[in-house]
Amino acid sequence: DTEVTQTPKHLVMGMTNKKSLKCEQHMGHRAMYWYKQKAKKPPELMFVYSYEKLSINESVPSRFSPECPNSSLLNLHLHALQPEDSALYLCASSQQASGSHEQYFGPGTRLTVT
Amino acid sequence: AQSVTQLDSQVPVFEEAPVELRCNYSSSVSVYLFWYVQYPNQGLQLLLKYLSGSTLVKGINGFEAEFNKSQTSFHLRKPSVHISDTAEYFCAVSGRSGGYNKLIFGAGTRLAVHP
């Protein structure tokens, strides 16, 4: 099973709302990632978790708060977002965060901030 | 620092014709190279990867790529495309950041296959 699942598929939220994105993998991977992808652009790395610890934060605003409750789950908590945060949010996982391991991507959550 | 340049933002091609999507990278250290495909409203799917060894790499869906160290290129090819190959293709290099590898993507190439 090489599947990364993400919920919800679509999310519309107001600027004062609090919501969460969820990502799950059962491949035994120890590295998990959040990316943001705007239309017609490549994915941009936001966070990297390695062995459930935050390893890389690419200077992401604090209105995005990641959480890794266990080795299979990754959440992204959203609060007080701006319309420019509307994008496709992709989760990925890999065996390790170092070395040559390829990343497996989920289908993404399409977020619209109104 | 590593970077990736995809030389064509769009490549139109007729069905059953061959196609080449170009990718150049810059890196001062050994690299791991990847091609991903993204179909509309979907996530990214790995097509193929180069880690070491043979410079000709075969992937899924009939795609292959050739690693050329002297030209710092990793071009993607398919001898005969199908309508279903219409998608966005991303070349990526794995670069180190604080002991961890992160994917650095090119801007993407939109492959449009016409009947």
PDB file of C-alpha atoms in Angstrom:
ATOM      1  CA  ASP A   1       0.000   0.000   0.000  1.00  0.00           C
ATOM      2  CA  THR A   2       1.661   3.229  -1.180  1.00  0.00           C
ATOM      3  CA  GLU A   3      -1.223   5.510  -0.353  1.00  0.00           C
ATOM      4  CA  VAL A   4      -1.271   8.799   1.474  1.00  0.00           C
ATOM      5  CA  THR A   5      -4.788   9.936   2.323  1.00  0.00           C
ATOM      6  CA  GLN A   6      -5.925  13.475   3.041  1.00  0.00           C
ATOM      7  CA  THR A   7      -9.162  14.837   4.430  1.00  0.00           C
ATOM      8  CA  PRO A   8     -11.145  16.826   3.634  1.00  0.00           C
ATOM      9  CA  LYS A   9     -10.890  16.967  -0.143  1.00  0.00           C
ATOM     10  CA  HIS A  10     -12.280  20.513  -0.230  1.00  0.00           C
ATOM     11  CA  LEU A  11     -12.564  23.125   2.509  1.00  0.00           C
ATOM     12  CA  VAL A  12     -14.087  26.598   2.488  1.00  0.00           C
ATOM     13  CA  MET A  13     -13.452  28.714   5.562  1.00  0.00           C
ATOM     14  CA  GLY A  14     -13.852  32.288   6.684  1.00  0.00           C
ATOM     15  CA  MET A  15     -10.969  34.374   7.950  1.00  0.00           C
ATOM     16  CA  THR A  16     -12.083  33.963  11.583  1.00  0.00           C
ATOM     17  CA  ASN A  17     -12.603  30.199  11.436  1.00  0.00           C
ATOM     18  CA  LYS A  18     -10.444  27.455  12.901  1.00  0.00           C
ATOM     19  CA  LYS A  19     -10.131  24.273  10.886  1.00  0.00           C
ATOM     20  CA  SER A  20      -7.745  21.341  10.516  1.00  0.00           C
ATOM     21  CA  LEU A  21      -6.399  19.315   7.633  1.00  0.00           C
ATOM     22  CA  LYS A  22      -5.589  15.684   8.197  1.00  0.00           C
ATOM     23  CA  CYS A  23      -3.077  13.367   6.521  1.00  0.00           C
ATOM     24  CA  GLU A  24      -2.525   9.657   7.087  1.00  0.00           C
ATOM     25  CA  GLN A  25      -0.098   7.020   5.816  1.00  0.00           C
ATOM     26  CA  HIS A  26       0.356   3.370   6.727  1.00  0.00           C
ATOM     27  CA  MET A  27       3.614   2.671   4.918  1.00  0.00           C
ATOM     28  CA  GLY A  28       5.725   2.863   8.068  1.00  0.00           C
ATOM     29  CA  HIS A  29       7.325   6.073   6.847  1.00  0.00           C
ATOM     30  CA  ARG A  30       9.084   8.180   9.470  1.00  0.00           C
ATOM     31  CA  ALA A  31       9.104  11.474   7.575  1.00  0.00           C
ATOM     32  CA  MET A  32       6.015  13.517   6.710  1.00  0.00           C
ATOM     33  CA  TYR A  33       5.671  16.819   4.893  1.00  0.00           C
ATOM     34  CA  TRP A  34       3.233  19.641   4.241  1.00  0.00           C
ATOM     35  CA  TYR A  35       3.360  21.549   0.955  1.00  0.00           C
ATOM     36  CA  LYS A  36       1.364  24.477  -0.364  1.00  0.00           C
ATOM     37  CA  GLN A  37       0.657  24.658  -4.095  1.00  0.00           C
ATOM     38  CA  LYS A  38      -0.818  27.690  -5.824  1.00  0.00           C
ATOM     39  CA  ALA A  39      -2.384  27.359  -9.268  1.00  0.00           C
ATOM     40  CA  LYS A  40       0.100  26.693 -12.088  1.00  0.00           C
ATOM     41  CA  LYS A  41       3.024  26.664  -9.632  1.00  0.00           C
ATOM     42  CA  PRO A  42       5.167  23.882  -8.155  1.00  0.00           C
ATOM     43  CA  PRO A  43       4.602  22.745  -4.574  1.00  0.00           C
ATOM     44  CA  GLU A  44       6.336  24.825  -1.889  1.00  0.00           C
ATOM     45  CA  LEU A  45       7.581  23.067   1.207  1.00  0.00           C
ATOM     46  CA  MET A  46       6.066  24.270   4.479  1.00  0.00           C
ATOM     47  CA  PHE A  47       7.035  21.745   7.187  1.00  0.00           C
ATOM     48  CA  VAL A  48       8.997  18.521   7.598  1.00  0.00           C
ATOM     49  CA  TYR A  49       8.484  16.063  10.434  1.00  0.00           C
ATOM     50  CA  SER A  50      11.064  13.390  11.120  1.00  0.00           C
ATOM     51  CA  TYR A  51      10.288  10.718  13.715  1.00  0.00           C
ATOM     52  CA  GLU A  52       7.336  12.827  14.856  1.00  0.00           C
ATOM     53  CA  LYS A  53       9.496  15.871  15.555  1.00  0.00           C
ATOM     54  CA  LEU A  54       9.337  19.100  13.599  1.00  0.00           C
ATOM     55  CA  SER A  55      12.605  19.270  11.660  1.00  0.00           C
ATOM     56  CA  ILE A  56      12.041  22.006   9.103  1.00  0.00           C
ATOM     57  CA  ASN A  57       9.747  25.038   9.223  1.00  0.00           C
ATOM     58  CA  GLU A  58      10.154  27.075   6.062  1.00  0.00           C
ATOM     59  CA  SER A  59       9.319  30.357   7.811  1.00  0.00           C
ATOM     60  CA  VAL A  60       5.614  29.623   7.634  1.00  0.00           C
ATOM     61  CA  PRO A  61       3.278  32.162   9.343  1.00  0.00           C
ATOM     62  CA  SER A  62       2.025  31.104  12.760  1.00  0.00           C
ATOM     63  CA  ARG A  63      -1.569  30.952  11.524  1.00  0.00           C
ATOM     64  CA  PHE A  64      -0.503  27.516  10.197  1.00  0.00           C
ATOM     65  CA  SER A  65       0.230  25.106  13.032  1.00  0.00           C
ATOM     66  CA  PRO A  66       1.404  21.568  12.252  1.00  0.00           C
ATOM     67  CA  GLU A  67       1.029  18.594  14.552  1.00  0.00           C
ATOM     68  CA  CYS A  68       2.258  15.006  14.320  1.00  0.00           C
ATOM     69  CA  PRO A  69       0.340  12.970  16.935  1.00  0.00           C
ATOM     70  CA  ASN A  70       1.949   9.679  15.861  1.00  0.00           C
ATOM     71  CA  SER A  71       4.053   8.227  13.080  1.00  0.00           C
ATOM     72  CA  SER A  72       1.036   7.703  10.792  1.00  0.00           C
ATOM     73  CA  LEU A  73      -0.794  10.982  11.245  1.00  0.00           C
ATOM     74  CA  LEU A  74      -0.056  14.575  10.350  1.00  0.00           C
ATOM     75  CA  ASN A  75      -2.385  17.496  10.967  1.00  0.00           C
ATOM     76  CA  LEU A  76      -2.309  21.103   9.877  1.00  0.00           C
ATOM     77  CA  HIS A  77      -4.293  23.453  12.093  1.00  0.00           C
ATOM     78  CA  LEU A  78      -5.525  26.621  10.451  1.00  0.00           C
ATOM     79  CA  HIS A  79      -6.562  29.820  12.200  1.00  0.00           C
ATOM     80  CA  ALA A  80      -7.188  33.388  11.052  1.00  0.00           C
ATOM     81  CA  LEU A  81      -6.190  32.661   7.483  1.00  0.00           C
ATOM     82  CA  GLN A  82      -6.060  35.222   4.703  1.00  0.00           C
ATOM     83  CA  PRO A  83      -7.585  34.931   1.223  1.00  0.00           C
ATOM     84  CA  GLU A  84      -4.067  34.568  -0.223  1.00  0.00           C
ATOM     85  CA  ASP A  85      -3.742  31.313   1.738  1.00  0.00           C
ATOM     86  CA  SER A  86      -6.230  29.734  -0.667  1.00  0.00           C
ATOM     87  CA  ALA A  87      -4.338  26.894  -2.360  1.00  0.00           C
ATOM     88  CA  LEU A  88      -3.979  23.140  -2.694  1.00  0.00           C
ATOM     89  CA  TYR A  89      -2.352  21.718   0.434  1.00  0.00           C
ATOM     90  CA  LEU A  90      -0.436  18.536  -0.183  1.00  0.00           C
ATOM     91  CA  CYS A  91       0.831  16.047   2.332  1.00  0.00           C
ATOM     92  CA  ALA A  92       3.687  13.676   1.550  1.00  0.00           C
ATOM     93  CA  SER A  93       5.652  10.969   3.316  1.00  0.00           C
ATOM     94  CA  SER A  94       8.964   9.176   2.832  1.00  0.00           C
ATOM     95  CA  GLN A  95      10.872   6.418   4.593  1.00  0.00           C
ATOM     96  CA  GLN A  96      13.290   8.904   6.109  1.00  0.00           C
ATOM     97  CA  ALA A  97      13.818  12.653   5.876  1.00  0.00           C
ATOM     98  CA  SER A  98      17.451  12.175   4.892  1.00  0.00           C
ATOM     99  CA  GLY A  99      18.991  10.183   2.065  1.00  0.00           C
ATOM    100  CA  SER A 100      17.567   9.357  -1.327  1.00  0.00           C
ATOM    101  CA  HIS A 101      14.049   8.378  -0.377  1.00  0.00           C
ATOM    102  CA  GLU A 102      11.288   9.437  -2.705  1.00  0.00           C
ATOM    103  CA  GLN A 103       8.238  11.197  -1.367  1.00  0.00           C
ATOM    104  CA  TYR A 104       4.735   9.861  -1.805  1.00  0.00           C
ATOM    105  CA  PHE A 105       2.046  12.499  -2.137  1.00  0.00           C
ATOM    106  CA  GLY A 106      -1.586  12.540  -1.120  1.00  0.00           C
ATOM    107  CA  PRO A 107      -4.344  13.942  -3.359  1.00  0.00           C
ATOM    108  CA  GLY A 108      -4.414  17.235  -1.503  1.00  0.00           C
ATOM    109  CA  THR A 109      -6.986  19.453   0.192  1.00  0.00           C
ATOM    110  CA  ARG A 110      -8.305  22.333  -1.900  1.00  0.00           C
ATOM    111  CA  LEU A 111      -8.652  25.240   0.556  1.00  0.00           C
ATOM    112  CA  THR A 112     -10.619  28.389  -0.172  1.00  0.00           C
ATOM    113  CA  VAL A 113     -10.486  31.258   2.326  1.00  0.00           C
ATOM    114  CA  THR A 114     -13.347  33.747   2.019  1.00  0.00           C
TER     115      THR A 114
ATOM    116  CA  ALA B   1      22.433  25.738  -3.469  1.00  0.00           C
ATOM    117  CA  GLN B   2      20.557  23.406  -5.751  1.00  0.00           C
ATOM    118  CA  SER B   3      18.073  24.587  -8.356  1.00  0.00           C
ATOM    119  CA  VAL B   4      16.042  23.102 -11.195  1.00  0.00           C
ATOM    120  CA  THR B   5      15.130  24.688 -14.511  1.00  0.00           C
ATOM    121  CA  GLN B   6      12.419  23.279 -16.738  1.00  0.00           C
ATOM    122  CA  LEU B   7      13.027  24.934 -20.041  1.00  0.00           C
ATOM    123  CA  ASP B   8       9.515  24.659 -21.474  1.00  0.00           C
ATOM    124  CA  SER B   9       6.417  25.837 -19.644  1.00  0.00           C
ATOM    125  CA  GLN B  10       4.145  24.165 -22.211  1.00  0.00           C
ATOM    126  CA  VAL B  11       4.678  21.380 -24.721  1.00  0.00           C
ATOM    127  CA  PRO B  12       1.891  20.649 -27.226  1.00  0.00           C
ATOM    128  CA  VAL B  13       2.154  17.356 -29.080  1.00  0.00           C
ATOM    129  CA  PHE B  14      -0.061  15.120 -31.181  1.00  0.00           C
ATOM    130  CA  GLU B  15      -1.133  11.709 -29.980  1.00  0.00           C
ATOM    131  CA  GLU B  16       1.332   8.891 -30.778  1.00  0.00           C
ATOM    132  CA  ALA B  17       4.168  11.373 -31.371  1.00  0.00           C
ATOM    133  CA  PRO B  18       7.361  11.251 -29.280  1.00  0.00           C
ATOM    134  CA  VAL B  19       7.972  13.868 -26.620  1.00  0.00           C
ATOM    135  CA  GLU B  20      10.890  15.193 -24.597  1.00  0.00           C
ATOM    136  CA  LEU B  21      10.475  17.392 -21.526  1.00  0.00           C
ATOM    137  CA  ARG B  22      13.677  19.148 -20.611  1.00  0.00           C
ATOM    138  CA  CYS B  23      15.129  19.579 -17.147  1.00  0.00           C
ATOM    139  CA  ASN B  24      18.453  21.084 -16.082  1.00  0.00           C
ATOM    140  CA  TYR B  25      19.720  21.223 -12.536  1.00  0.00           C
ATOM    141  CA  SER B  26      22.512  22.927 -10.691  1.00  0.00           C
ATOM    142  CA  SER B  27      24.270  21.313  -7.785  1.00  0.00           C
ATOM    143  CA  SER B  28      27.764  21.153  -6.390  1.00  0.00           C
ATOM    144  CA  VAL B  29      27.224  17.774  -4.752  1.00  0.00           C
ATOM    145  CA  SER B  30      25.826  14.396  -5.715  1.00  0.00           C
ATOM    146  CA  VAL B  31      22.173  14.628  -6.565  1.00  0.00           C
ATOM    147  CA  TYR B  32      19.064  12.561  -6.505  1.00  0.00           C
ATOM    148  CA  LEU B  33      16.694  13.478  -9.339  1.00  0.00           C
ATOM    149  CA  PHE B  34      12.988  12.835  -9.754  1.00  0.00           C
ATOM    150  CA  TRP B  35      10.180  13.352 -12.226  1.00  0.00           C
ATOM    151  CA  TYR B  36       6.651  13.691 -10.871  1.00  0.00           C
ATOM    152  CA  VAL B  37       3.360  13.956 -12.780  1.00  0.00           C
ATOM    153  CA  GLN B  38       0.290  15.814 -11.591  1.00  0.00           C
ATOM    154  CA  TYR B  39      -3.045  15.155 -13.268  1.00  0.00           C
ATOM    155  CA  PRO B  40      -5.760  17.821 -12.895  1.00  0.00           C
ATOM    156  CA  ASN B  41      -7.060  18.152  -9.336  1.00  0.00           C
ATOM    157  CA  GLN B  42      -4.766  15.434  -8.040  1.00  0.00           C
ATOM    158  CA  GLY B  43      -1.592  15.089  -6.031  1.00  0.00           C
ATOM    159  CA  LEU B  44       1.843  14.292  -7.427  1.00  0.00           C
ATOM    160  CA  GLN B  45       2.761  10.804  -8.616  1.00  0.00           C
ATOM    161  CA  LEU B  46       6.355   9.645  -8.957  1.00  0.00           C
ATOM    162  CA  LEU B  47       7.213   8.746 -12.555  1.00  0.00           C
ATOM    163  CA  LEU B  48      10.857   7.805 -12.060  1.00  0.00           C
ATOM    164  CA  LYS B  49      13.989   8.600 -10.107  1.00  0.00           C
ATOM    165  CA  TYR B  50      17.746   8.662 -10.535  1.00  0.00           C
ATOM    166  CA  LEU B  51      19.808   7.854  -7.458  1.00  0.00           C
ATOM    167  CA  SER B  52      22.980   6.314  -8.904  1.00  0.00           C
ATOM    168  CA  GLY B  53      24.132   3.688 -11.400  1.00  0.00           C
ATOM    169  CA  SER B  54      22.746   3.439 -14.921  1.00  0.00           C
ATOM    170  CA  THR B  55      22.123   6.843 -16.426  1.00  0.00           C
ATOM    171  CA  LEU B  56      19.038   5.646 -18.329  1.00  0.00           C
ATOM    172  CA  VAL B  57      16.137   5.318 -15.961  1.00  0.00           C
ATOM    173  CA  LYS B  58      12.838   3.702 -16.852  1.00  0.00           C
ATOM    174  CA  GLY B  59       9.646   4.671 -15.087  1.00  0.00           C
ATOM    175  CA  ILE B  60       5.931   4.063 -15.161  1.00  0.00           C
ATOM    176  CA  ASN B  61       3.572   4.645 -18.088  1.00  0.00           C
ATOM    177  CA  GLY B  62       6.349   4.149 -20.673  1.00  0.00           C
ATOM    178  CA  PHE B  63       8.423   7.163 -19.591  1.00  0.00           C
ATOM    179  CA  GLU B  64      12.197   7.162 -19.318  1.00  0.00           C
ATOM    180  CA  ALA B  65      14.831   9.761 -18.476  1.00  0.00           C
ATOM    181  CA  GLU B  66      18.545  10.089 -19.022  1.00  0.00           C
ATOM    182  CA  PHE B  67      20.890  11.537 -16.442  1.00  0.00           C
ATOM    183  CA  ASN B  68      23.696  13.523 -18.063  1.00  0.00           C
ATOM    184  CA  LYS B  69      26.196  14.732 -15.510  1.00  0.00           C
ATOM    185  CA  SER B  70      28.333  16.770 -17.930  1.00  0.00           C
ATOM    186  CA  GLN B  71      25.299  18.685 -19.169  1.00  0.00           C
ATOM    187  CA  THR B  72      23.583  18.667 -15.762  1.00  0.00           C
ATOM    188  CA  SER B  73      20.406  17.487 -17.418  1.00  0.00           C
ATOM    189  CA  PHE B  74      17.700  14.938 -16.683  1.00  0.00           C
ATOM    190  CA  HIS B  75      15.353  15.043 -19.659  1.00  0.00           C
ATOM    191  CA  LEU B  76      12.138  13.010 -19.696  1.00  0.00           C
ATOM    192  CA  ARG B  77      11.105  11.133 -22.844  1.00  0.00           C
ATOM    193  CA  LYS B  78       8.291   8.996 -24.145  1.00  0.00           C
ATOM    194  CA  PRO B  79       8.355   7.452 -27.632  1.00  0.00           C
ATOM    195  CA  SER B  80       4.589   7.629 -28.198  1.00  0.00           C
ATOM    196  CA  VAL B  81       2.225   9.714 -26.088  1.00  0.00           C
ATOM    197  CA  HIS B  82      -1.452   9.175 -25.350  1.00  0.00           C
ATOM    198  CA  ILE B  83      -4.227  11.636 -24.647  1.00  0.00           C
ATOM    199  CA  SER B  84      -4.145  10.415 -21.047  1.00  0.00           C
ATOM    200  CA  ASP B  85      -0.574  11.747 -20.666  1.00  0.00           C
ATOM    201  CA  THR B  86      -1.936  15.296 -20.640  1.00  0.00           C
ATOM    202  CA  ALA B  87      -0.796  16.633 -17.261  1.00  0.00           C
ATOM    203  CA  GLU B  88       1.728  18.836 -15.465  1.00  0.00           C
ATOM    204  CA  TYR B  89       5.200  17.364 -15.133  1.00  0.00           C
ATOM    205  CA  PHE B  90       7.642  18.447 -12.432  1.00  0.00           C
ATOM    206  CA  CYS B  91      11.351  17.758 -12.315  1.00  0.00           C
ATOM    207  CA  ALA B  92      12.845  17.813  -8.825  1.00  0.00           C
ATOM    208  CA  VAL B  93      16.235  17.538  -7.183  1.00  0.00           C
ATOM    209  CA  SER B  94      16.779  16.420  -3.626  1.00  0.00           C
ATOM    210  CA  GLY B  95      18.794  19.025  -1.761  1.00  0.00           C
ATOM    211  CA  ARG B  96      20.168  19.033   1.757  1.00  0.00           C
ATOM    212  CA  SER B  97      18.929  21.467   4.383  1.00  0.00           C
ATOM    213  CA  GLY B  98      20.187  21.158   7.931  1.00  0.00           C
ATOM    214  CA  GLY B  99      20.832  17.435   7.616  1.00  0.00           C
ATOM    215  CA  TYR B 100      17.548  16.726   5.896  1.00  0.00           C
ATOM    216  CA  ASN B 101      16.761  16.248   2.227  1.00  0.00           C
ATOM    217  CA  LYS B 102      14.147  18.509   0.710  1.00  0.00           C
ATOM    218  CA  LEU B 103      12.700  18.375  -2.783  1.00  0.00           C
ATOM    219  CA  ILE B 104      13.403  21.401  -4.935  1.00  0.00           C
ATOM    220  CA  PHE B 105      10.969  21.541  -7.828  1.00  0.00           C
ATOM    221  CA  GLY B 106      11.211  23.086 -11.238  1.00  0.00           C
ATOM    222  CA  ALA B 107       8.421  25.387 -12.394  1.00  0.00           C
ATOM    223  CA  GLY B 108       6.690  22.549 -14.231  1.00  0.00           C
ATOM    224  CA  THR B 109       5.917  21.709 -17.857  1.00  0.00           C
ATOM    225  CA  ARG B 110       2.380  21.402 -19.061  1.00  0.00           C
ATOM    226  CA  LEU B 111       2.143  18.542 -21.580  1.00  0.00           C
ATOM    227  CA  ALA B 112      -0.920  18.872 -23.811  1.00  0.00           C
ATOM    228  CA  VAL B 113      -1.578  15.870 -26.057  1.00  0.00           C
ATOM    229  CA  HIS B 114      -3.930  16.553 -28.970  1.00  0.00           C
ATOM    230  CA  PRO B 115      -5.798  13.974 -31.073  1.00  0.00           C
TER     231      PRO B 115
END
